[in-house]
């Protein structure tokens, strides 16, 4: 199978790494990719938001499968353009991707499918914003209705901060605060059959002890030793399958990766948000544990063949990812700094490896920082404590000026905090 992956972050590096280890993959391509992905796939220049250009590249390469990684190309209809050329695409249509592209649309789908979620108001005026904030009280949860690269959500006790964020959005969703731990659960679907993956937990705040501003994610781990063993089954029955069924009923079937961000509240499981693609950094730890070859699973979803796909196989161990971020992230990050120690980190332990996010090579071959989240150091082990030790051991060998990372990823779950 010839596979083309669209995107250039750590999520895409994780996808490419798994595909590169897949015996069924004969050629692996990525566009635009990054410095790390270049080691496992052939890179191509393309505007990831240009559907016809992506489809033309896929046709030129003779690709059997195109995997669209980020949300923006999905919302822009890139998967539709690829399918229109007769090439299998893993990723929902632009219409179905509205599940992530519009928080208000997602709330409407959940209401119709009777999916448990937070009560919410969709606001477009200052008066509606003030009424909604007053109705729910603190902590305030304010979400930009559209895509915001994981940074469109503000959770705060400060009314003015909440109000300022709400008024900066054209359309905003204000909802009740959900107590309890958060869980990310991915599911692969062909629009009818839904195959859940293993749950993970990510860390949204920039600094230790959940301090600082929201980010796209500073680390993750899987499995969740504290979670109810029946959690995946419950979420499949009450959230994932009803949502897929409702979208099919509307004539906009969802095929690809459905990501449910969940809160395990005192009143039961509630959906915080849906995403229409693999999440970052949770993908890094989920794929680290997946033993089933990835290409067959994604191709089955893209060709409506999941119903006959064999049950997924998983490792019994654990995985931990630590994100190394550039100076000032999640504000405007400093870029262009040399990254040293990558080779040592990659050779530190057979069970640890470095996935690139915001990186690029200069003309002399040096790897430089090129974004906010720069690297995802991922490690596996027989348990979370061992995976943590390996991940942080490898991370300690990487040198990037004024970078920062959290030191408490998976610490509590591993019994170390």
PDB file of N, CA and C in Angstrom, residues 272-311:
ATOM      1  N   UNK A 272     -17.194  17.050  26.486  1.00  0.00           N
ATOM      2  CA  UNK A 272     -16.706  18.429  26.510  1.00  0.00           C
ATOM      3  C   UNK A 272     -16.676  18.971  25.083  1.00  0.00           C
ATOM      4  N   UNK A 273     -16.132  18.150  24.166  1.00  0.00           N
ATOM      5  CA  UNK A 273     -16.008  18.576  22.773  1.00  0.00           C
ATOM      6  C   UNK A 273     -15.785  17.364  21.889  1.00  0.00           C
ATOM      7  N   UNK A 274     -16.041  17.550  20.608  1.00  0.00           N
ATOM      8  CA  UNK A 274     -15.673  16.565  19.592  1.00  0.00           C
ATOM      9  C   UNK A 274     -14.579  17.159  18.719  1.00  0.00           C
ATOM     10  N   UNK A 275     -13.653  16.305  18.285  1.00  0.00           N
ATOM     11  CA  UNK A 275     -12.722  16.665  17.231  1.00  0.00           C
ATOM     12  C   UNK A 275     -12.890  15.681  16.093  1.00  0.00           C
ATOM     13  N   UNK A 276     -12.491  16.091  14.901  1.00  0.00           N
ATOM     14  CA  UNK A 276     -12.709  15.285  13.706  1.00  0.00           C
ATOM     15  C   UNK A 276     -11.411  14.654  13.210  1.00  0.00           C
ATOM     16  N   UNK A 277     -10.444  14.505  14.117  1.00  0.00           N
ATOM     17  CA  UNK A 277      -9.129  13.977  13.727  1.00  0.00           C
ATOM     18  C   UNK A 277      -8.396  13.482  14.968  1.00  0.00           C
ATOM     19  N   UNK A 278      -7.294  12.788  14.748  1.00  0.00           N
ATOM     20  CA  UNK A 278      -6.457  12.357  15.864  1.00  0.00           C
ATOM     21  C   UNK A 278      -6.022  13.582  16.667  1.00  0.00           C
ATOM     22  N   UNK A 279      -6.012  13.456  17.981  1.00  0.00           N
ATOM     23  CA  UNK A 279      -5.590  14.554  18.846  1.00  0.00           C
ATOM     24  C   UNK A 279      -4.102  14.512  19.115  1.00  0.00           C
ATOM     25  N   UNK A 280      -3.548  15.660  19.411  1.00  0.00           N
ATOM     26  CA  UNK A 280      -2.122  15.792  19.702  1.00  0.00           C
ATOM     27  C   UNK A 280      -2.010  16.426  21.090  1.00  0.00           C
ATOM     28  N   UNK A 281      -1.412  15.768  22.088  1.00  0.00           N
ATOM     29  CA  UNK A 281      -0.428  14.682  22.019  1.00  0.00           C
ATOM     30  C   UNK A 281      -0.961  13.274  22.323  1.00  0.00           C
ATOM     31  N   UNK A 282      -2.284  13.087  22.428  1.00  0.00           N
ATOM     32  CA  UNK A 282      -2.798  11.759  22.771  1.00  0.00           C
ATOM     33  C   UNK A 282      -2.474  10.704  21.724  1.00  0.00           C
ATOM     34  N   UNK A 283      -2.450  11.103  20.438  1.00  0.00           N
ATOM     35  CA  UNK A 283      -2.120  10.144  19.370  1.00  0.00           C
ATOM     36  C   UNK A 283      -0.785   9.469  19.634  1.00  0.00           C
ATOM     37  N   UNK A 284       0.164  10.239  20.142  1.00  0.00           N
ATOM     38  CA  UNK A 284       1.509   9.716  20.357  1.00  0.00           C
ATOM     39  C   UNK A 284       1.500   8.515  21.307  1.00  0.00           C
ATOM     40  N   UNK A 285       0.689   8.589  22.374  1.00  0.00           N
ATOM     41  CA  UNK A 285       0.687   7.479  23.340  1.00  0.00           C
ATOM     42  C   UNK A 285      -0.254   6.353  22.918  1.00  0.00           C
ATOM     43  N   UNK A 286      -1.357   6.685  22.255  1.00  0.00           N
ATOM     44  CA  UNK A 286      -2.300   5.645  21.814  1.00  0.00           C
ATOM     45  C   UNK A 286      -1.657   4.769  20.740  1.00  0.00           C
ATOM     46  N   UNK A 287      -1.021   5.396  19.746  1.00  0.00           N
ATOM     47  CA  UNK A 287      -0.385   4.609  18.687  1.00  0.00           C
ATOM     48  C   UNK A 287       0.825   3.834  19.203  1.00  0.00           C
ATOM     49  N   UNK A 288       1.476   4.340  20.248  1.00  0.00           N
ATOM     50  CA  UNK A 288       2.617   3.630  20.831  1.00  0.00           C
ATOM     51  C   UNK A 288       2.192   2.278  21.400  1.00  0.00           C
ATOM     52  N   UNK A 289       0.905   2.159  21.754  1.00  0.00           N
ATOM     53  CA  UNK A 289       0.392   0.919  22.365  1.00  0.00           C
ATOM     54  C   UNK A 289      -0.357   0.033  21.381  1.00  0.00           C
ATOM     55  N   UNK A 290      -0.669   0.548  20.189  1.00  0.00           N
ATOM     56  CA  UNK A 290      -1.446  -0.212  19.210  1.00  0.00           C
ATOM     57  C   UNK A 290      -0.561  -1.233  18.493  1.00  0.00           C
ATOM     58  N   UNK A 291      -0.916  -2.511  18.568  1.00  0.00           N
ATOM     59  CA  UNK A 291      -0.143  -3.563  17.911  1.00  0.00           C
ATOM     60  C   UNK A 291      -0.719  -3.915  16.540  1.00  0.00           C
ATOM     61  N   UNK A 292      -1.999  -3.656  16.309  1.00  0.00           N
ATOM     62  CA  UNK A 292      -2.607  -3.894  15.003  1.00  0.00           C
ATOM     63  C   UNK A 292      -1.956  -2.970  13.971  1.00  0.00           C
ATOM     64  N   UNK A 293      -1.529  -3.477  12.808  1.00  0.00           N
ATOM     65  CA  UNK A 293      -0.955  -2.597  11.778  1.00  0.00           C
ATOM     66  C   UNK A 293      -1.934  -1.473  11.417  1.00  0.00           C
ATOM     67  N   UNK A 294      -1.419  -0.247  11.365  1.00  0.00           N
ATOM     68  CA  UNK A 294      -2.278   0.934  11.238  1.00  0.00           C
ATOM     69  C   UNK A 294      -2.894   1.086   9.851  1.00  0.00           C
ATOM     70  N   UNK A 295      -2.154   0.755   8.804  1.00  0.00           N
ATOM     71  CA  UNK A 295      -2.650   1.029   7.450  1.00  0.00           C
ATOM     72  C   UNK A 295      -3.942   0.284   7.151  1.00  0.00           C
ATOM     73  N   UNK A 296      -4.024  -0.967   7.582  1.00  0.00           N
ATOM     74  CA  UNK A 296      -5.227  -1.759   7.324  1.00  0.00           C
ATOM     75  C   UNK A 296      -6.449  -1.188   8.015  1.00  0.00           C
ATOM     76  N   UNK A 297      -6.260  -0.706   9.257  1.00  0.00           N
ATOM     77  CA  UNK A 297      -7.362  -0.119  10.015  1.00  0.00           C
ATOM     78  C   UNK A 297      -7.873   1.149   9.340  1.00  0.00           C
ATOM     79  N   UNK A 298      -6.955   2.036   8.961  1.00  0.00           N
ATOM     80  CA  UNK A 298      -7.364   3.306   8.348  1.00  0.00           C
ATOM     81  C   UNK A 298      -7.978   3.074   6.968  1.00  0.00           C
ATOM     82  N   UNK A 299      -7.418   2.112   6.214  1.00  0.00           N
ATOM     83  CA  UNK A 299      -7.954   1.816   4.878  1.00  0.00           C
ATOM     84  C   UNK A 299      -9.354   1.207   4.986  1.00  0.00           C
ATOM     85  N   UNK A 300      -9.578   0.373   5.986  1.00  0.00           N
ATOM     86  CA  UNK A 300     -10.904  -0.219   6.185  1.00  0.00           C
ATOM     87  C   UNK A 300     -11.942   0.856   6.482  1.00  0.00           C
ATOM     88  N   UNK A 301     -11.548   1.851   7.277  1.00  0.00           N
ATOM     89  CA  UNK A 301     -12.469   2.955   7.576  1.00  0.00           C
ATOM     90  C   UNK A 301     -12.742   3.772   6.319  1.00  0.00           C
ATOM     91  N   UNK A 302     -11.720   3.970   5.494  1.00  0.00           N
ATOM     92  CA  UNK A 302     -11.850   4.802   4.294  1.00  0.00           C
ATOM     93  C   UNK A 302     -12.630   4.110   3.185  1.00  0.00           C
ATOM     94  N   UNK A 303     -12.783   2.770   3.286  1.00  0.00           N
ATOM     95  CA  UNK A 303     -13.439   2.011   2.215  1.00  0.00           C
ATOM     96  C   UNK A 303     -14.683   1.266   2.703  1.00  0.00           C
ATOM     97  N   UNK A 304     -15.226   1.716   3.842  1.00  0.00           N
ATOM     98  CA  UNK A 304     -16.481   1.172   4.361  1.00  0.00           C
ATOM     99  C   UNK A 304     -16.390  -0.324   4.675  1.00  0.00           C
ATOM    100  N   UNK A 305     -15.263  -0.752   5.212  1.00  0.00           N
ATOM    101  CA  UNK A 305     -15.049  -2.186   5.447  1.00  0.00           C
ATOM    102  C   UNK A 305     -14.742  -2.511   6.907  1.00  0.00           C
ATOM    103  N   UNK A 306     -15.066  -1.613   7.820  1.00  0.00           N
ATOM    104  CA  UNK A 306     -14.724  -1.840   9.228  1.00  0.00           C
ATOM    105  C   UNK A 306     -15.500  -2.996   9.845  1.00  0.00           C
ATOM    106  N   UNK A 307     -16.686  -3.276   9.325  1.00  0.00           N
ATOM    107  CA  UNK A 307     -17.524  -4.307   9.941  1.00  0.00           C
ATOM    108  C   UNK A 307     -16.838  -5.660   9.964  1.00  0.00           C
ATOM    109  N   UNK A 308     -15.953  -5.920   8.989  1.00  0.00           N
ATOM    110  CA  UNK A 308     -15.273  -7.213   8.923  1.00  0.00           C
ATOM    111  C   UNK A 308     -13.823  -7.134   9.397  1.00  0.00           C
ATOM    112  N   UNK A 309     -13.416  -5.982   9.969  1.00  0.00           N
ATOM    113  CA  UNK A 309     -12.034  -5.824  10.427  1.00  0.00           C
ATOM    114  C   UNK A 309     -11.851  -6.566  11.754  1.00  0.00           C
ATOM    115  N   UNK A 310     -10.756  -7.308  11.917  1.00  0.00           N
ATOM    116  CA  UNK A 310     -10.566  -8.069  13.166  1.00  0.00           C
ATOM    117  C   UNK A 310     -10.392  -7.157  14.378  1.00  0.00           C
ATOM    118  N   UNK A 311     -10.676  -7.668  15.585  1.00  0.00           N
ATOM    119  CA  UNK A 311     -10.526  -6.857  16.803  1.00  0.00           C
ATOM    120  C   UNK A 311      -9.105  -6.307  16.932  1.00  0.00           C
TER     121      UNK A 311
END
